[in-house]
Amino acid sequence: MTPISTPDLRLDALRHWLSQHADRLGLVLDSLAPVSGDASFRRYFRLQAASGTVIVMDAPPPHEDCAPFVRIAGLLAQGGLRVPGILAQDLAQGFLLLTDLGERTFYEALRDGLARDEAALQRHYRGALRALVALQQCPADGLPPYDEARLLEELAVFPQWYLRTHLGHTPDAAAEAALANIFNLLAQRAAAQPRVLVHRDFHSPNLMLGADTPDTTPGVIDFQDALSGPISYDIASLAMDARTTWDEARQLDWAIRYWEYARAAGLPVPDDFADFHVDYEWMGLQRNLRILGVFARLSHRDGKHHYLDHMPRVRAYVNQVAGRYAVFRPLLRLLDQAEQTPKTEGFSF
């Protein structure tokens, strides 16, 4: 029996919406092709236009809201960043037509061999560090606060999805108390940092490769969840990239360069890099514990099992930081115990 395909009603609506802009922009509607999806409900398409190629974002309400993307895009563009321009929008339907920043992300370029060309790698990543400093100089007024309560709230995915669901381990009361204390320490230190505009995922999948020149500027995408939060968050995202493994020497090099650029720009980083290094490492630990929980949830709840491929890298970043500070030893003991726990019977993909 031939399977019955489910009609894609949103795609039909999207095609109808694009037809309304076809003449003005020279859109070739038959060229519409999927680009990618992400961890959310959003999906993206590319199509030919008179000016070259353009990107279509499909962000279905009520799961997604295009308004923050439009607002943040405007802020970043005014700050001199290379972000998608908005050619047409329908916020009610969740459709955006955007300029195309190119086909290669940093992540794709790294998989294609960028990391083997040290000079080119440094040019592109120093461009990313300069872009980050420019981003942090953009006004964050009115953005939701990335405060202690929110930092704590998002850590809840770690015990729920990584420990209990993924590893099949339920911490005892003493371990729960130790974990709660560590979460509080991480959230408090992060919340005490100066606040700037935080991208939240400033890493290789969200940076578009620019021209390979000494002052190369990357394109920046996926910024719609920006918040007003800790100044060390985005450099921790970049240097401890969940999709690309960087050793400690590389992380330290980029963290120092960022700190130097930030000080020169008058951003409120600590005067002593040693203090900033602790801020950045503890921030990275908070982020990577959350990521372990999020990746586990994406696999177990949403069937996106490819996120599990990145878990060993993120787990190594956790070990790197937690192993340096005595206060995090209970976390390492808990992880060692959890990883030795037999998985839940019948667990499979």
XYZ file of C-alpha atoms in Angstrom:
349
model
C 0.000 0.000 0.000
C 1.355 3.443 -0.882
C 1.758 5.565 2.285
C -0.358 8.684 2.454
C 1.779 11.794 2.861
C 0.673 14.507 5.256
C 0.019 17.851 3.527
C 2.440 20.598 4.553
C -0.107 23.350 5.082
C 2.491 25.809 6.337
C 4.600 25.296 3.249
C 1.535 26.004 1.111
C 0.885 29.185 3.106
C 4.548 30.158 2.826
C 4.527 29.733 -0.954
C 1.388 31.889 -1.178
C 3.010 34.598 0.955
C 6.187 34.544 -1.149
C 4.120 34.918 -4.319
C 2.941 38.290 -3.020
C 6.556 39.526 -3.023
C 7.753 37.706 -6.135
C 7.472 40.589 -8.592
C 9.019 43.206 -6.285
C 12.044 41.066 -5.427
C 12.305 38.923 -8.525
C 11.725 35.721 -6.563
C 11.970 32.437 -8.458
C 9.370 30.498 -6.485
C 10.211 27.114 -8.007
C 13.741 27.395 -6.617
C 12.586 27.180 -2.977
C 14.778 24.581 -1.246
C 15.255 23.666 2.426
C 18.452 24.867 4.070
C 18.195 23.528 7.600
C 16.170 23.314 10.744
C 17.432 23.744 14.283
C 16.645 22.698 17.818
C 13.455 24.782 17.756
C 10.363 24.677 15.544
C 11.962 27.066 13.052
C 13.007 25.958 9.582
C 14.796 27.754 6.780
C 14.721 27.800 2.983
C 16.806 29.415 0.269
C 15.507 30.644 -3.066
C 16.695 32.617 -6.044
C 15.902 36.317 -6.340
C 16.862 39.129 -8.658
C 19.657 40.141 -6.275
C 21.039 36.612 -5.868
C 19.732 34.281 -3.193
C 17.554 35.036 -0.173
C 16.629 33.130 2.988
C 13.105 32.372 4.181
C 12.435 31.758 7.874
C 9.348 29.776 8.830
C 8.704 30.252 12.561
C 5.252 28.816 13.299
C 3.151 30.593 15.939
C 2.447 29.929 18.756
C 5.696 27.959 19.148
C 7.884 30.767 17.793
C 7.736 34.541 17.628
C 9.520 36.473 14.871
C 9.232 39.838 16.622
C 12.394 39.402 18.779
C 14.404 38.461 15.679
C 13.289 41.636 13.923
C 14.062 43.788 16.932
C 17.486 42.303 17.671
C 18.442 42.355 13.981
C 17.849 46.092 14.009
C 19.937 46.609 17.158
C 22.856 44.596 15.834
C 22.768 46.187 12.387
C 22.914 49.628 14.005
C 25.929 48.390 15.981
C 27.777 47.550 12.791
C 27.349 43.790 12.820
C 26.750 41.784 9.664
C 23.280 40.325 10.235
C 20.469 39.338 7.856
C 18.505 42.251 6.472
C 14.722 41.918 6.508
C 13.227 42.119 3.014
C 9.644 41.229 3.979
C 7.851 40.112 7.125
C 4.546 38.692 8.290
C 4.779 38.362 12.058
C 1.248 37.021 12.409
C 2.017 34.037 10.187
C 5.626 33.719 11.333
C 7.282 34.346 7.963
C 10.429 36.381 7.299
C 12.294 36.959 4.038
C 15.960 37.749 4.717
C 19.149 38.631 2.918
C 21.529 35.685 2.533
C 24.839 35.907 4.421
C 26.325 32.927 2.609
C 26.252 29.152 2.623
C 29.099 28.293 5.002
C 29.005 28.567 8.756
C 32.189 28.418 10.816
C 31.110 24.899 11.802
C 30.906 23.769 8.186
C 34.208 25.437 7.333
C 35.888 23.698 10.274
C 34.605 20.325 9.088
C 35.976 21.163 5.631
C 39.472 21.817 6.973
C 39.632 25.415 8.223
C 41.257 24.219 11.463
C 44.210 22.873 9.471
C 45.062 26.387 8.245
C 46.179 28.130 11.414
C 46.565 31.574 9.852
C 43.090 31.496 8.288
C 41.576 30.073 11.463
C 43.007 32.922 13.514
C 41.823 35.551 11.029
C 38.255 34.298 11.155
C 38.149 33.804 14.919
C 39.729 37.164 15.670
C 37.044 38.618 13.431
C 34.488 36.774 15.555
C 36.025 38.194 18.743
C 35.813 41.711 17.327
C 32.209 41.067 16.318
C 31.445 39.880 19.842
C 32.827 43.088 21.314
C 30.697 45.099 18.872
C 27.651 43.031 19.821
C 28.242 43.693 23.512
C 28.355 47.426 22.865
C 24.804 47.338 21.476
C 22.110 48.539 23.901
C 20.487 45.763 25.926
C 17.755 47.990 27.360
C 14.415 46.230 27.448
C 15.804 42.764 26.821
C 14.751 40.061 29.306
C 17.257 39.755 32.160
C 19.558 36.746 32.303
C 19.484 36.897 36.065
C 20.146 34.466 38.909
C 16.618 33.061 38.852
C 16.761 32.303 35.130
C 20.261 30.826 35.335
C 19.089 28.513 38.098
C 15.879 27.602 36.324
C 17.622 26.459 33.161
C 20.014 24.225 35.122
C 17.052 22.038 36.090
C 17.355 20.176 32.764
C 20.667 18.672 33.881
C 19.390 16.416 36.699
C 16.042 15.794 35.009
C 17.165 14.890 31.501
C 20.871 14.087 31.666
C 21.147 12.314 35.007
C 17.725 10.694 35.398
C 16.552 10.173 31.811
C 19.780 9.745 29.876
C 21.991 8.057 32.455
C 19.188 6.402 34.420
C 20.578 7.711 37.712
C 18.549 9.319 40.507
C 20.810 11.242 42.920
C 20.307 10.605 46.632
C 19.419 13.409 49.055
C 23.059 14.279 49.801
C 23.930 14.468 46.108
C 20.832 16.576 45.411
C 21.881 19.020 48.126
C 25.452 19.201 46.818
C 24.197 19.801 43.290
C 21.825 22.536 44.464
C 24.729 24.258 46.230
C 26.866 24.138 43.097
C 24.008 25.480 40.978
C 23.589 28.371 43.421
C 27.301 29.197 43.327
C 27.350 29.203 39.515
C 24.210 31.314 39.193
C 25.325 33.804 41.830
C 28.747 34.361 40.289
C 27.277 34.772 36.818
C 24.543 37.139 38.009
C 27.143 39.325 39.760
C 28.917 40.069 36.464
C 28.271 43.276 34.507
C 25.404 42.860 32.050
C 25.590 43.317 28.313
C 23.629 42.060 25.327
C 24.088 38.272 25.315
C 23.568 36.339 22.069
C 23.296 33.023 24.013
C 24.624 30.831 21.181
C 27.621 32.735 19.866
C 29.454 29.727 18.443
C 30.459 28.074 15.179
C 26.981 27.065 13.850
C 25.747 30.665 14.170
C 28.693 32.482 12.601
C 28.774 32.776 8.818
C 32.156 32.762 7.134
C 33.184 36.141 5.768
C 35.820 36.984 3.165
C 39.268 35.739 4.204
C 40.904 39.121 4.785
C 42.865 40.521 7.760
C 39.765 42.384 8.970
C 37.285 39.641 8.088
C 33.843 40.070 9.608
C 31.576 37.080 10.198
C 27.853 37.099 9.682
C 25.875 36.554 12.879
C 22.597 34.605 12.911
C 20.182 32.952 15.370
C 20.246 35.879 17.789
C 16.490 36.080 18.487
C 16.860 34.748 22.051
C 19.242 37.542 23.104
C 19.106 38.637 26.728
C 20.704 41.170 29.037
C 23.176 39.048 30.943
C 26.709 38.168 32.118
C 29.514 39.617 30.043
C 31.484 36.341 29.997
C 28.654 34.225 28.581
C 29.278 34.575 24.853
C 33.057 34.150 24.961
C 32.450 30.941 26.936
C 30.055 29.854 24.155
C 32.675 30.516 21.495
C 35.741 29.055 23.203
C 33.956 26.019 24.684
C 32.018 25.325 21.502
C 29.539 22.471 21.913
C 30.016 21.514 18.238
C 33.801 21.843 17.902
C 36.505 20.712 20.310
C 39.054 23.339 21.317
C 41.893 22.488 23.692
C 42.621 24.641 26.727
C 45.504 26.488 25.077
C 43.234 27.609 22.246
C 40.454 28.558 24.649
C 42.859 30.614 26.738
C 44.309 32.382 23.701
C 40.884 33.489 22.497
C 39.716 34.428 25.994
C 42.766 36.654 26.473
C 42.352 38.260 23.062
C 38.665 38.893 23.734
C 39.526 40.429 27.129
C 42.080 42.727 25.485
C 39.610 43.802 22.774
C 36.885 44.333 25.380
C 39.106 46.480 27.622
C 40.183 48.578 24.640
C 36.501 49.143 23.776
C 35.669 50.200 27.338
C 33.514 47.179 28.144
C 33.222 46.389 31.892
C 35.517 43.350 32.097
C 37.696 42.923 35.220
C 41.059 44.710 35.203
C 42.827 41.460 36.102
C 42.498 38.689 33.521
C 42.796 36.073 36.287
C 39.474 37.288 37.707
C 37.875 37.245 34.278
C 39.208 33.741 33.644
C 37.346 32.404 36.686
C 34.172 34.233 35.608
C 34.430 32.783 32.115
C 35.168 29.233 33.266
C 32.348 29.149 35.813
C 30.018 30.626 33.214
C 31.102 27.908 30.797
C 30.381 25.250 33.394
C 26.853 26.564 33.919
C 26.283 26.604 30.168
C 27.693 23.141 29.561
C 25.687 21.508 32.349
C 22.583 23.016 30.792
C 23.628 21.829 27.341
C 24.021 18.241 28.554
C 20.429 18.385 29.769
C 19.160 20.065 26.604
C 20.903 17.589 24.285
C 19.509 14.682 26.308
C 16.015 16.184 26.069
C 16.327 16.732 22.319
C 17.201 13.072 21.911
C 14.815 11.393 24.350
C 11.812 13.669 23.935
C 12.163 14.952 20.381
C 13.955 12.082 18.642
C 16.880 14.306 17.547
C 19.517 11.742 18.426
C 22.358 13.400 16.525
C 22.766 15.796 19.460
C 24.172 12.866 21.444
C 27.232 12.951 19.172
C 28.311 16.176 20.853
C 27.861 15.025 24.449
C 31.403 13.649 24.982
C 32.845 17.034 24.010
C 30.540 18.937 26.356
C 31.207 16.420 29.122
C 34.965 17.007 28.645
C 34.466 20.766 29.041
C 32.614 20.071 32.295
C 35.524 17.940 33.534
C 38.030 20.602 32.511
C 36.471 23.291 34.698
C 35.106 21.170 37.540
C 38.483 19.482 37.963
C 40.214 22.827 38.541
C 38.129 24.044 41.492
C 37.719 22.098 44.733
C 34.180 23.375 45.218
C 33.048 21.317 42.205
C 34.454 17.966 43.365
C 30.995 16.754 44.483
C 29.807 17.303 40.897
C 32.585 15.113 39.523
C 31.820 12.399 42.080
C 28.141 12.518 41.132
C 28.924 12.278 37.429
C 31.301 9.364 37.975
C 28.641 7.549 39.980
C 25.891 8.329 37.481
C 27.916 7.129 34.518
C 28.510 3.793 36.243
C 24.783 3.293 36.864
C 23.222 0.677 34.557
C 20.923 2.339 32.030
C 17.183 2.009 32.447
C 16.015 -1.433 31.318
C 14.732 -1.395 27.776
C 16.557 1.850 26.926
C 17.105 2.084 23.199
C 16.992 4.426 20.227
